[in-house]
CSV table of C-alpha atoms in Angstrom, one decimal:
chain,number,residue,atom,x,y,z
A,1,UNK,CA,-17.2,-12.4,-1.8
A,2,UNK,CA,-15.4,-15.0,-3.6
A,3,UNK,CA,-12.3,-16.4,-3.4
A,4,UNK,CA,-11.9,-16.0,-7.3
A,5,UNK,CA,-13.4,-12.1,-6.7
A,6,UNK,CA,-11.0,-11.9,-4.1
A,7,UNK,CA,-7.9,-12.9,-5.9
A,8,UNK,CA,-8.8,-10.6,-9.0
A,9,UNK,CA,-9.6,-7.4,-6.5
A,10,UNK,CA,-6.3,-7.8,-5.0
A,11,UNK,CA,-3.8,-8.6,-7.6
A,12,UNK,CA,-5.9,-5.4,-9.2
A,13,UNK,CA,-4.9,-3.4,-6.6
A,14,UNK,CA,-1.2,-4.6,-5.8
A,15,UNK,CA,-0.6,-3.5,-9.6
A,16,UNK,CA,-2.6,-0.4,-9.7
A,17,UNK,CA,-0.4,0.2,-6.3
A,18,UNK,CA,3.0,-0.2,-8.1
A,19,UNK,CA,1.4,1.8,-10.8
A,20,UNK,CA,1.2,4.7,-8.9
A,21,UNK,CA,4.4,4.4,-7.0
A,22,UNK,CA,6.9,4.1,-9.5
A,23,UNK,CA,5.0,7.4,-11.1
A,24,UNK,CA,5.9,9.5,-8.3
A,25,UNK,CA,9.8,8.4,-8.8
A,26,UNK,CA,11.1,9.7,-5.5
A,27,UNK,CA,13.4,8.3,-2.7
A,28,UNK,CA,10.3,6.1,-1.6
A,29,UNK,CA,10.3,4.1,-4.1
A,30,UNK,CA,13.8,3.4,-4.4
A,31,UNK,CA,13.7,2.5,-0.4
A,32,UNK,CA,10.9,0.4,-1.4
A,33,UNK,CA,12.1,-1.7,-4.4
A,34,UNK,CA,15.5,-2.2,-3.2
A,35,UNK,CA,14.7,-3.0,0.7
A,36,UNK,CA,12.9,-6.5,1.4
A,37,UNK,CA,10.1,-5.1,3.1
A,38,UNK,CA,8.1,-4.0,0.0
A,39,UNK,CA,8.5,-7.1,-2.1
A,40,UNK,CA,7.7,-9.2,0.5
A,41,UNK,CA,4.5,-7.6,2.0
A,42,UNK,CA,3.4,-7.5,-1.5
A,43,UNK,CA,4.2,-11.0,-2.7
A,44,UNK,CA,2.7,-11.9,0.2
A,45,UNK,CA,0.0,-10.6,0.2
A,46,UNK,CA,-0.6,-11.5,-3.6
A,47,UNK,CA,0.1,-15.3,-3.0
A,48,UNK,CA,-1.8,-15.4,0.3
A,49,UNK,CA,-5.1,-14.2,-2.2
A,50,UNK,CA,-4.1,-16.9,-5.0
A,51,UNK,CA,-4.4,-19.6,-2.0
A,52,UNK,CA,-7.3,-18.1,-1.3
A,53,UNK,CA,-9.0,-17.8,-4.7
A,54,UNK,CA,-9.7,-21.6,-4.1
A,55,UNK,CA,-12.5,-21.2,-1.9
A,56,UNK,CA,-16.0,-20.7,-3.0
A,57,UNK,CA,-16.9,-18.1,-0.5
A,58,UNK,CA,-15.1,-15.6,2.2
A,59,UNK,CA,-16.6,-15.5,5.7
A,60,UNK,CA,-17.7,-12.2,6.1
A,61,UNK,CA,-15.1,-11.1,8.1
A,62,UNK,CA,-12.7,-12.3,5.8
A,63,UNK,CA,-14.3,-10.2,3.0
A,64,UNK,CA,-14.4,-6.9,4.8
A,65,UNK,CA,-10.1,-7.8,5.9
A,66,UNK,CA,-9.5,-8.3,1.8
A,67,UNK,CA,-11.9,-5.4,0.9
A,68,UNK,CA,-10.5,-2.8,3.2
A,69,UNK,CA,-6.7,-4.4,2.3
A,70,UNK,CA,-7.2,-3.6,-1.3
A,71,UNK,CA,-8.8,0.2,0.0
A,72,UNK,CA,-6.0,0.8,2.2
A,73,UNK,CA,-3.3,-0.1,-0.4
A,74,UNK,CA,-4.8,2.1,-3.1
A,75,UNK,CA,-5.1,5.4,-0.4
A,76,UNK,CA,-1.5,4.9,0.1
A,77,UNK,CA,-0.7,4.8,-3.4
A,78,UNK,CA,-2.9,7.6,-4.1
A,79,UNK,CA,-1.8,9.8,-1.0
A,80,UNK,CA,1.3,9.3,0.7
A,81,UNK,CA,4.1,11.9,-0.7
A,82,UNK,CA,6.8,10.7,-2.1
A,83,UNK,CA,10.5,12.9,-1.6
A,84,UNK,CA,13.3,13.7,-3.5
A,85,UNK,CA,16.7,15.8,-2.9
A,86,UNK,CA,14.9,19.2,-2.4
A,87,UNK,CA,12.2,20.2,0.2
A,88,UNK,CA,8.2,19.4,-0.4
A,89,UNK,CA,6.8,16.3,-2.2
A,90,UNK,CA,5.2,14.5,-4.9
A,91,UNK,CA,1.7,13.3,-4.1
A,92,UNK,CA,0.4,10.7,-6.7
A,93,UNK,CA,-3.1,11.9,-6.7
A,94,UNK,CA,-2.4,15.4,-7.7
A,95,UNK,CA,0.4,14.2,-10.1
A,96,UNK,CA,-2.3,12.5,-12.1
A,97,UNK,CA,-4.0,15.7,-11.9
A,98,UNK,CA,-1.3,17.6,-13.5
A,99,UNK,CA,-0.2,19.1,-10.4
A,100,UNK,CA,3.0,20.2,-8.6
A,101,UNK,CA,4.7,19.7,-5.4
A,102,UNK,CA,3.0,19.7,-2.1
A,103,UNK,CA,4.7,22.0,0.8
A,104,UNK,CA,3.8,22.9,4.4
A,105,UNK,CA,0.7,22.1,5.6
A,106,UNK,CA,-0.7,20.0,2.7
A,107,UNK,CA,2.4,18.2,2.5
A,108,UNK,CA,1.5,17.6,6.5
A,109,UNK,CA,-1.7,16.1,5.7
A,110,UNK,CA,-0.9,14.1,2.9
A,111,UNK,CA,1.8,12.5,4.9
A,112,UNK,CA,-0.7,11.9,7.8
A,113,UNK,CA,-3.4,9.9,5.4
A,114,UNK,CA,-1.0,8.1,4.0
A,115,UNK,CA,1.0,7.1,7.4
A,116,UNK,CA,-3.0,6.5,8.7
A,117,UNK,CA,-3.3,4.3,5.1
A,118,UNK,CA,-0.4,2.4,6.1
A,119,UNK,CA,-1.5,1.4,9.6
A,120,UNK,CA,-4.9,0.5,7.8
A,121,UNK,CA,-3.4,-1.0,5.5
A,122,UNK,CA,-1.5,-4.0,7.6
A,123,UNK,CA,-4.3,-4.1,10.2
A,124,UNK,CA,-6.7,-5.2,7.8
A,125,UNK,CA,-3.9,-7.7,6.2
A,126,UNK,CA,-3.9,-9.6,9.5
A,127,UNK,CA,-7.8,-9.3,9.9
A,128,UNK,CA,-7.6,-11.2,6.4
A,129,UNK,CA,-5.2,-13.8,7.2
A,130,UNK,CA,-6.7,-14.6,10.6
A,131,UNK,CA,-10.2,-14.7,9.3
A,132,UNK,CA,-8.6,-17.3,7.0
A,133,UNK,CA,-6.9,-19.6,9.0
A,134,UNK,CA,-9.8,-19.4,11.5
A,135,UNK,CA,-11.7,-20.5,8.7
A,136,UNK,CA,-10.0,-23.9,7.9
A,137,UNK,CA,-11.1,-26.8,8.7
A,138,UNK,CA,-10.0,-29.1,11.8
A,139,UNK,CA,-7.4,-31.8,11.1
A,140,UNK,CA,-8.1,-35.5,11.3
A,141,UNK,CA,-8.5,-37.0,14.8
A,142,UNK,CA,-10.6,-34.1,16.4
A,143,UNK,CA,-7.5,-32.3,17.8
């Protein structure tokens, strides 16, 4: 994969991400727009992919870290529930499909992928970044 691919795939998926969020208008995305965490896993994760759209070509490893990041991110946008002030929750998929609140077990499962998604989501974020900075090249005076 490029680095130009790369940077395009991800910023694609960071918006497409917010996209789907801010649709399911529940307590999560309150939490998540007004805590720092969000904001700055996103912006980092957008500007570490601008660096990296410099580079002509990804190490493999690299590539599967940013292609599985950019899956990750869109399951959990997709999947995970989203609450408000009475019992069940919104699932962003099935909102797009005109549907209604999840309960019980559903609501169990969809809160399961999306918890899964998020574990995915960061372990693939730092399989990206190391890949990176394993990648570049040795300073000056062969230390």
């Amino acid at each position: 994969m490029t680095g130009k691919f790369n940077a395009v795939l991800q910023t694609a998926a960071i918006a497409l991400f917010l996209i789907l969020r801010v649709a399911s208008a529940g307590w999560l995305v309150l939490i998540f727009i007004f805590t720092v965490i969000g904001p700055v896993i996103l912006l980092t994760h957008l500007v570490t992919a601008l660096v990296v759209a410099r580079r002509a070509a990804l190490s493999p490893l690299a590539s599967w870290g940013w292609g599985l990041t950019a899956f990750f991110l869109l399951l959990v946008g997709l999947v995970l529930p989203d609450f408000g002030d009475s019992s069940g929750g919104w699932v962003p998929l099935l909102a797009l499909t005109g549907g209604e609140k999840v309960y019980g077990t559903a609501l169990n499962v969809f809160s399961w992928v999306g918890l899964i998604g998020i574990v995915g989501y960061l372990a693939s974020l730092i399989v990206a970044w190391a890949s990176i900075s394993r990648g570049r090249p040795a300073a000056a005076g062969g230390r």
